[in-house]
mmCIF file of C-alpha atoms in Angstrom:
data_model
loop_
_atom_site.group_PDB
_atom_site.id
_atom_site.type_symbol
_atom_site.label_atom_id
_atom_site.label_comp_id
_atom_site.label_asym_id
_atom_site.label_seq_id
_atom_site.Cartn_x
_atom_site.Cartn_y
_atom_site.Cartn_z
ATOM 1 C CA MET A 1 265.254 145.804 126.011
ATOM 2 C CA LEU A 2 262.038 145.219 128.737
ATOM 3 C CA GLU A 3 259.991 148.322 128.412
ATOM 4 C CA TYR A 4 257.415 149.566 130.963
ATOM 5 C CA ARG A 5 254.282 151.653 129.714
ATOM 6 C CA ALA A 6 253.688 155.466 131.101
ATOM 7 C CA GLU A 7 250.457 155.579 132.936
ATOM 8 C CA GLY A 8 247.176 155.479 131.000
ATOM 9 C CA LEU A 9 249.422 153.419 127.996
ATOM 10 C CA CYS A 10 249.297 150.195 129.914
ATOM 11 C CA ARG A 11 246.286 147.648 129.314
ATOM 12 C CA ASN A 12 242.999 148.409 130.318
ATOM 13 C CA ALA A 13 242.079 145.729 133.051
ATOM 14 C CA SER A 14 238.525 147.180 133.557
ATOM 15 C CA HIS A 15 237.102 144.598 130.974
ATOM 16 C CA LEU A 16 238.662 141.506 130.793
ATOM 17 C CA ARG A 17 237.559 138.463 131.912
ATOM 18 C CA PRO A 18 237.872 136.669 135.552
ATOM 19 C CA GLU A 19 240.201 134.249 133.513
ATOM 20 C CA GLU A 20 242.568 137.120 132.092
ATOM 21 C CA LEU A 21 242.709 138.802 135.502
ATOM 22 C CA GLU A 22 243.919 135.239 137.180
ATOM 23 C CA ARG A 23 246.493 135.274 134.694
ATOM 24 C CA CYS A 24 247.553 138.252 135.130
ATOM 25 C CA ILE A 25 248.060 137.614 138.950
ATOM 26 C CA THR A 26 250.573 134.975 138.176
ATOM 27 C CA THR A 27 252.348 136.560 135.037
ATOM 28 C CA GLY A 28 252.711 140.218 137.143
ATOM 29 C CA GLU A 29 251.664 141.943 133.971
ATOM 30 C CA VAL A 30 251.527 145.849 134.530
ATOM 31 C CA LEU A 31 247.642 147.025 133.787
ATOM 32 C CA GLN A 32 245.654 150.027 134.241
ATOM 33 C CA SER A 33 242.228 151.449 135.549
ATOM 34 C CA THR A 34 240.800 154.143 136.323
ATOM 35 C CA ALA A 35 240.582 155.554 139.912
ATOM 36 C CA LEU A 36 236.820 155.540 141.036
ATOM 37 C CA ALA A 37 237.123 156.782 144.605
ATOM 38 C CA PHE A 38 239.391 157.156 147.567
ATOM 39 C CA ASP A 39 237.017 155.433 150.483
ATOM 40 C CA THR A 40 236.874 155.712 154.208
ATOM 41 C CA ASN A 41 238.993 152.720 154.796
ATOM 42 C CA ARG A 42 241.988 155.001 152.302
ATOM 43 C CA ARG A 43 241.874 152.960 149.646
ATOM 44 C CA LEU A 44 241.674 153.787 146.079
ATOM 45 C CA ARG A 45 238.744 151.950 144.882
ATOM 46 C CA PHE A 46 238.361 150.011 141.064
ATOM 47 C CA GLU A 47 236.155 148.001 139.201
ATOM 48 C CA LEU A 48 237.595 145.238 137.323
ATOM 49 C CA CYS A 49 234.836 142.847 135.083
ATOM 50 C CA GLY A 50 232.083 143.876 137.254
ATOM 51 C CA HIS A 51 234.182 143.476 141.053
ATOM 52 C CA ARG A 52 235.508 145.732 142.947
ATOM 53 C CA ALA A 53 239.119 146.120 143.405
ATOM 54 C CA TYR A 54 241.112 147.947 146.423
ATOM 55 C CA MET A 55 244.511 149.452 146.336
ATOM 56 C CA PRO A 56 245.869 149.807 150.507
ATOM 57 C CA TYR A 57 246.915 153.009 150.794
ATOM 58 C CA GLU A 58 250.463 151.680 151.142
ATOM 59 C CA GLU A 59 250.364 150.318 147.996
ATOM 60 C CA CYS A 60 249.480 153.528 146.473
ATOM 61 C CA LEU A 61 253.194 154.720 145.780
ATOM 62 C CA ASP A 62 256.445 153.283 145.856
ATOM 63 C CA VAL A 63 258.778 155.301 148.235
ATOM 64 C CA GLY A 64 262.673 155.676 149.184
ATOM 65 C CA PRO A 65 263.865 154.722 152.407
ATOM 66 C CA GLY A 66 262.457 157.074 155.258
ATOM 67 C CA GLU A 67 259.820 158.667 152.800
ATOM 68 C CA THR A 68 256.438 158.937 153.591
ATOM 69 C CA ILE A 69 253.264 159.018 151.285
ATOM 70 C CA LYS A 70 251.609 162.466 150.731
ATOM 71 C CA ASP A 71 247.788 161.972 150.876
ATOM 72 C CA ILE A 72 247.364 164.544 147.550
ATOM 73 C CA ALA A 73 249.877 161.931 145.386
ATOM 74 C CA VAL A 74 247.031 159.548 146.360
ATOM 75 C CA LEU A 75 243.767 161.808 146.277
ATOM 76 C CA THR A 76 244.725 162.946 142.661
ATOM 77 C CA ARG A 77 244.539 159.532 141.196
ATOM 78 C CA VAL A 78 240.631 159.458 141.663
ATOM 79 C CA GLY A 79 239.294 159.924 138.004
ATOM 80 C CA ARG A 80 242.643 159.136 136.370
ATOM 81 C CA PRO A 81 244.275 155.669 135.064
ATOM 82 C CA THR A 82 246.042 154.115 137.278
ATOM 83 C CA CYS A 83 248.566 151.466 137.068
ATOM 84 C CA PHE A 84 249.043 148.543 139.175
ATOM 85 C CA VAL A 85 249.652 144.783 139.345
ATOM 86 C CA ILE A 86 247.164 142.543 140.750
ATOM 87 C CA THR A 87 248.437 140.863 144.104
ATOM 88 C CA GLY A 88 245.622 138.496 145.126
ATOM 89 C CA THR A 89 241.829 138.353 145.751
ATOM 90 C CA THR A 90 239.747 138.626 149.066
ATOM 91 C CA LYS A 91 236.177 138.076 149.659
ATOM 92 C CA GLU A 92 233.787 141.200 150.258
ATOM 93 C CA GLU A 93 231.383 140.731 153.671
ATOM 94 C CA ASN A 94 228.235 140.018 150.893
ATOM 95 C CA GLY A 95 230.655 137.018 149.524
ATOM 96 C CA ASP A 96 231.643 138.436 146.289
ATOM 97 C CA THR A 97 235.201 138.224 144.656
ATOM 98 C CA ALA A 98 237.492 141.439 145.471
ATOM 99 C CA TYR A 99 240.889 142.039 143.759
ATOM 100 C CA LEU A 100 243.577 143.363 145.508
ATOM 101 C CA LEU A 101 246.003 145.740 143.460
ATOM 102 C CA SER A 102 249.392 147.553 144.369
ATOM 103 C CA ARG A 103 251.154 150.724 142.293
ATOM 104 C CA ALA A 104 253.741 150.584 144.290
ATOM 105 C CA ALA A 105 254.786 147.089 143.162
ATOM 106 C CA ALA A 106 254.671 147.898 139.552
ATOM 107 C CA GLN A 107 256.787 150.749 140.233
ATOM 108 C CA ARG A 108 259.282 148.536 142.146
ATOM 109 C CA ALA A 109 259.259 146.269 138.795
ATOM 110 C CA CYS A 110 259.387 149.257 136.526
ATOM 111 C CA ARG A 111 262.540 150.588 138.498
ATOM 112 C CA GLU A 112 264.420 146.989 138.823
ATOM 113 C CA GLU A 113 263.418 145.571 135.177
ATOM 114 C CA TYR A 114 263.587 148.596 133.486
ATOM 115 C CA LEU A 115 264.949 152.123 134.254
ATOM 116 C CA ASP A 116 267.900 151.174 137.174
ATOM 117 C CA PRO A 117 269.775 149.223 133.925
ATOM 118 C CA LEU A 118 269.257 151.986 131.487
ATOM 119 C CA GLU A 119 272.886 154.146 130.975
ATOM 120 C CA ASN A 120 273.360 157.811 130.386
ATOM 121 C CA GLY A 121 272.502 158.218 126.670
ATOM 122 C CA GLN A 122 269.773 155.654 126.729
ATOM 123 C CA VAL A 123 266.744 156.925 124.159
ATOM 124 C CA ILE A 124 263.215 156.246 126.117
ATOM 125 C CA PRO A 125 259.947 157.262 125.608
ATOM 126 C CA CYS A 126 257.794 158.837 128.080
ATOM 127 C CA THR A 127 254.746 161.127 128.695
ATOM 128 C CA VAL A 128 254.446 164.655 130.095
ATOM 129 C CA THR A 129 252.489 164.753 133.157
ATOM 130 C CA HIS A 130 253.085 168.587 134.450
ATOM 131 C CA ILE A 131 254.729 171.699 133.873
ATOM 132 C CA GLU A 132 256.726 173.978 135.607
ATOM 133 C CA ASN A 133 258.519 176.988 134.730
ATOM 134 C CA PHE A 134 261.958 175.268 135.398
ATOM 135 C CA GLY A 135 261.141 172.218 133.256
ATOM 136 C CA ALA A 136 258.466 169.623 132.541
ATOM 137 C CA PHE A 137 258.058 166.171 134.696
ATOM 138 C CA CYS A 138 257.569 163.483 132.573
ATOM 139 C CA ASP A 139 256.118 159.810 133.366
ATOM 140 C CA VAL A 140 259.135 156.872 132.250
ATOM 141 C CA GLY A 141 256.873 154.119 133.181
ATOM 142 C CA CYS A 142 254.244 153.579 136.071
ATOM 143 C CA GLY A 143 253.845 156.935 137.085
ATOM 144 C CA ILE A 144 257.361 157.041 137.933
ATOM 145 C CA SER A 145 258.821 160.847 137.233
ATOM 146 C CA ALA A 146 261.597 162.415 135.927
ATOM 147 C CA LEU A 147 262.795 166.195 135.019
ATOM 148 C CA LEU A 148 262.834 167.404 131.823
ATOM 149 C CA PRO A 149 264.587 170.756 132.323
ATOM 150 C CA ILE A 150 263.757 173.907 130.278
ATOM 151 C CA ASP A 151 267.412 173.923 128.613
ATOM 152 C CA CYS A 152 267.647 170.206 127.830
ATOM 153 C CA LEU A 153 264.015 170.927 125.871
ATOM 154 C CA SER A 154 265.840 172.202 122.361
ATOM 155 C CA VAL A 155 268.723 174.593 121.723
ATOM 156 C CA SER A 156 266.560 177.385 120.336
ATOM 157 C CA ARG A 157 265.689 179.909 123.528
ATOM 158 C CA ILE A 158 262.277 179.446 124.647
ATOM 159 C CA SER A 159 260.710 181.211 127.879
ATOM 160 C CA THR A 160 258.576 178.059 129.303
ATOM 161 C CA PRO A 161 258.148 174.651 128.542
ATOM 162 C CA ALA A 162 254.956 174.933 127.171
ATOM 163 C CA ASP A 163 256.607 176.569 124.403
ATOM 164 C CA ARG A 164 257.749 173.028 123.470
ATOM 165 C CA VAL A 165 255.435 170.673 125.550
ATOM 166 C CA GLU A 166 252.393 169.830 126.617
ATOM 167 C CA VAL A 167 250.562 167.959 129.331
ATOM 168 C CA GLY A 168 249.642 164.364 127.892
ATOM 169 C CA GLN A 169 252.274 164.924 124.734
ATOM 170 C CA GLN A 170 254.327 161.437 124.384
ATOM 171 C CA LEU A 171 257.909 162.021 123.881
ATOM 172 C CA LEU A 172 261.011 160.469 123.558
ATOM 173 C CA CYS A 173 264.369 161.639 125.418
ATOM 174 C CA ALA A 174 267.574 160.747 126.226
ATOM 175 C CA ILE A 175 268.489 160.127 129.850
ATOM 176 C CA LYS A 176 271.036 162.999 130.752
ATOM 177 C CA ASN A 177 271.837 161.682 133.961
ATOM 178 C CA ARG A 178 270.691 160.957 137.724
ATOM 179 C CA ASP A 179 270.260 163.566 140.351
ATOM 180 C CA GLU A 180 271.909 163.017 144.302
ATOM 181 C CA GLN A 181 268.422 160.964 144.991
ATOM 182 C CA GLY A 182 269.099 158.937 142.052
ATOM 183 C CA ARG A 183 266.233 160.496 140.028
ATOM 184 C CA ILE A 184 266.213 160.271 136.266
ATOM 185 C CA VAL A 185 266.816 163.743 134.788
ATOM 186 C CA LEU A 186 266.093 163.706 130.940
ATOM 187 C CA THR A 187 267.115 165.409 127.775
ATOM 188 C CA LEU A 188 265.476 166.552 124.541
ATOM 189 C CA ARG A 189 267.423 168.506 122.581
ATOM 190 C CA GLU A 190 270.058 165.899 121.920
ATOM 191 C CA LEU A 191 267.323 164.056 119.438
ATOM 192 C CA LEU A 192 266.286 166.895 117.809
ATOM 193 C CA GLY A 193 269.384 167.143 114.951
ATOM 194 C CA THR A 194 272.330 169.128 114.577
ATOM 195 C CA TRP A 195 272.647 172.723 113.343
ATOM 196 C CA SER A 196 273.624 170.995 109.934
ATOM 197 C CA GLU A 197 270.920 168.565 110.532
ATOM 198 C CA ASN A 198 268.028 170.773 110.417
ATOM 199 C CA ALA A 199 269.741 173.453 108.417
ATOM 200 C CA ALA A 200 269.555 171.134 105.515
ATOM 201 C CA CYS A 201 265.731 170.985 105.511
ATOM 202 C CA PHE A 202 265.202 174.513 104.567
ATOM 203 C CA ALA A 203 267.208 176.551 101.694
ATOM 204 C CA ALA A 204 267.772 180.227 100.995
ATOM 205 C CA GLY A 205 264.985 181.729 99.182
ATOM 206 C CA GLU A 206 262.573 180.211 100.705
ATOM 207 C CA THR A 207 259.499 181.196 103.047
ATOM 208 C CA VAL A 208 258.132 179.590 106.157
ATOM 209 C CA VAL A 209 256.899 179.800 109.243
ATOM 210 C CA GLY A 210 258.575 180.735 112.454
ATOM 211 C CA ILE A 211 258.293 181.650 116.094
ATOM 212 C CA VAL A 212 259.468 184.834 117.404
ATOM 213 C CA ARG A 213 261.816 183.808 120.677
ATOM 214 C CA SER A 214 264.047 186.604 121.508
ATOM 215 C CA VAL A 215 263.873 190.233 121.051
ATOM 216 C CA GLU A 216 267.161 192.042 121.028
ATOM 217 C CA ASP A 217 268.440 195.668 120.110
ATOM 218 C CA TYR A 218 270.600 194.294 117.217
ATOM 219 C CA GLY A 219 267.950 192.120 115.951
ATOM 220 C CA VAL A 220 264.788 189.341 116.166
ATOM 221 C CA PHE A 221 265.715 185.552 116.559
ATOM 222 C CA VAL A 222 263.268 183.448 115.189
ATOM 223 C CA GLU A 223 262.515 179.713 115.262
ATOM 224 C CA ILE A 224 261.869 177.995 112.551
ATOM 225 C CA ALA A 225 262.303 174.515 113.775
ATOM 226 C CA PRO A 226 262.794 173.057 117.403
ATOM 227 C CA ASN A 227 267.047 173.408 117.278
ATOM 228 C CA LEU A 228 267.187 176.035 114.665
ATOM 229 C CA ALA A 229 266.685 180.100 114.580
ATOM 230 C CA GLY A 230 268.117 182.636 112.479
ATOM 231 C CA LEU A 231 268.605 186.767 112.642
ATOM 232 C CA ALA A 232 266.319 189.007 111.431
ATOM 233 C CA GLU A 233 266.034 192.877 111.796
ATOM 234 C CA PRO A 234 265.433 194.847 114.846
ATOM 235 C CA ASP A 235 261.739 195.093 115.240
ATOM 236 C CA PRO A 236 260.901 196.582 118.682
ATOM 237 C CA SER A 237 256.988 196.127 118.008
ATOM 238 C CA LEU A 238 257.184 192.119 118.033
ATOM 239 C CA ARG A 239 257.406 189.744 121.280
ATOM 240 C CA PRO A 240 258.346 186.305 122.046
ATOM 241 C CA GLY A 241 256.203 183.977 121.459
ATOM 242 C CA ARG A 242 254.383 185.397 118.323
ATOM 243 C CA ALA A 243 254.342 183.535 114.756
ATOM 244 C CA VAL A 244 255.512 185.237 111.497
ATOM 245 C CA SER A 245 256.667 184.046 108.358
ATOM 246 C CA VAL A 246 260.209 184.786 107.314
ATOM 247 C CA TYR A 247 262.330 184.713 103.908
ATOM 248 C CA ILE A 248 265.671 183.059 104.494
ATOM 249 C CA LYS A 249 267.938 185.488 103.027
ATOM 250 C CA SER A 250 271.403 183.048 103.602
ATOM 251 C CA ILE A 251 272.151 180.135 105.435
ATOM 252 C CA LEU A 252 275.993 180.330 106.465
ATOM 253 C CA PRO A 253 277.137 177.001 107.811
ATOM 254 C CA ASP A 254 280.809 178.400 108.625
ATOM 255 C CA LYS A 255 279.218 180.744 111.290
ATOM 256 C CA MET A 256 276.586 178.442 111.711
ATOM 257 C CA LYS A 257 273.804 181.844 110.968
ATOM 258 C CA ILE A 258 270.738 181.976 109.274
ATOM 259 C CA LYS A 259 269.947 185.537 107.875
ATOM 260 C CA LEU A 260 266.073 186.029 107.887
ATOM 261 C CA VAL A 261 263.697 188.970 106.592
ATOM 262 C CA ILE A 262 260.211 189.424 108.229
ATOM 263 C CA VAL A 263 257.541 189.082 105.779
ATOM 264 C CA ASN A 264 254.479 188.928 107.748
ATOM 265 C CA LYS A 265 254.416 189.914 111.001
ATOM 266 C CA ASN A 266 250.267 189.386 111.626
ATOM 267 C CA LEU A 267 249.649 185.916 111.397
ATOM 268 C CA ASN A 268 247.707 186.196 114.342
ATOM 269 C CA GLN A 269 247.955 182.065 115.562
ATOM 270 C CA THR A 270 249.436 179.991 117.763
ATOM 271 C CA LEU A 271 252.172 177.929 117.037
ATOM 272 C CA ARG A 272 254.058 175.658 118.368
ATOM 273 C CA PHE A 273 256.865 173.090 116.488
ATOM 274 C CA GLU A 274 256.185 169.379 117.188
ATOM 275 C CA PRO A 275 259.306 167.612 117.612
ATOM 276 C CA HIS A 276 261.264 166.132 114.822
ATOM 277 C CA TYR A 277 263.402 163.735 116.014
ATOM 278 C CA PHE A 278 266.868 162.806 114.400
ATOM 279 C CA VAL A 279 267.354 160.049 116.601
ATOM 280 C CA THR A 280 264.864 157.477 117.404
ATOM 281 C CA ARG A 281 266.489 154.815 119.853
ATOM 282 C CA GLY A 282 269.135 153.186 121.341
ATOM 283 C CA ARG A 283 272.161 154.942 123.209
ATOM 284 C CA ILE A 284 273.704 158.675 122.425
ATOM 285 C CA LYS A 285 277.355 158.852 123.645
ATOM 286 C CA ARG A 286 278.469 161.745 122.075
ATOM 287 C CA TRP A 287 276.415 164.691 120.736
ATOM 288 C CA ILE A 288 278.061 167.558 118.447
ATOM 289 C CA TYR A 289 275.103 170.684 117.447
ATOM 290 C CA SER A 290 278.196 172.829 115.668
ATOM 291 C CA THR A 291 279.251 172.857 112.608
ATOM 292 C CA PRO A 292 282.787 171.904 112.249
ATOM 293 C CA GLN A 293 283.805 175.453 110.831
ATOM 294 C CA SER A 294 282.179 177.465 113.891
ATOM 295 C CA ARG A 295 283.993 178.612 116.649
ATOM 296 C CA LYS A 296 281.192 178.053 118.803
ATOM 297 C CA GLN A 297 280.816 174.616 119.980
ATOM 298 C CA ILE A 298 277.996 173.379 121.390
ATOM 299 C CA GLU A 299 278.032 169.661 122.785
ATOM 300 C CA THR A 300 277.095 166.816 125.220
ATOM 301 C CA VAL A 301 279.173 164.002 126.546
ATOM 302 C CA PHE A 302 277.019 161.322 128.413
#
């Protein structure tokens, strides 16, 4: 499968030799460099191998029919790695060669050759670009954004996407679907394992570190893996997000429950579990989180 990388991960063009840059014009390879300025001619300015390079305003972003480029989308590229293809060269007033760049052309190629053919359930790499309360936005290639909703980050309860991911983090996700505008919606939880797969990583009698996710009258839910949480006795002094150590009292697959005892609630440290992937490639058609014996069924059909 042809794959286009997220911005920040493409080959850096800044120090390529002129003959290499000429070859990239022919091949259409997607490169990247840091945008140095947005000039008075409304162009992003770069420097490649000692030569200036310009990205005209209309080439800074690929937009759909009837859409327009917003200034903020261009201005915020200054000082950041920006992907492009080199479309040609021009001459400066002093006779020096300058390169002409297009991020829009790179994005069109990414969509047509990579993203558009992908089916729901396909596993792809992406990079978190920014976080909102409702989800994380991810670069799925050449600066093209896709939403990873908060309820698709894990089976375990979280109060904010920042509990699970951070800006700049590289992830593997599956394509959940596409919205009404054709934009990709991502999901992560199906890659993080079923209840049984996660529970198999633990044993009754162990003491492990966990994160408080929910404090209820009947007990405290503590996450011990991104897709696995157990229930401890009520403790109104605890708050979601606190790191604790817990003793695993019992693991009950038929009820899909883990009984915990809080051993230490004063760890005084920030903790966020890194994703542990049980699926890293290919396409998922159906995913069943629940155990066969459980009455509660959690599944995803792509």
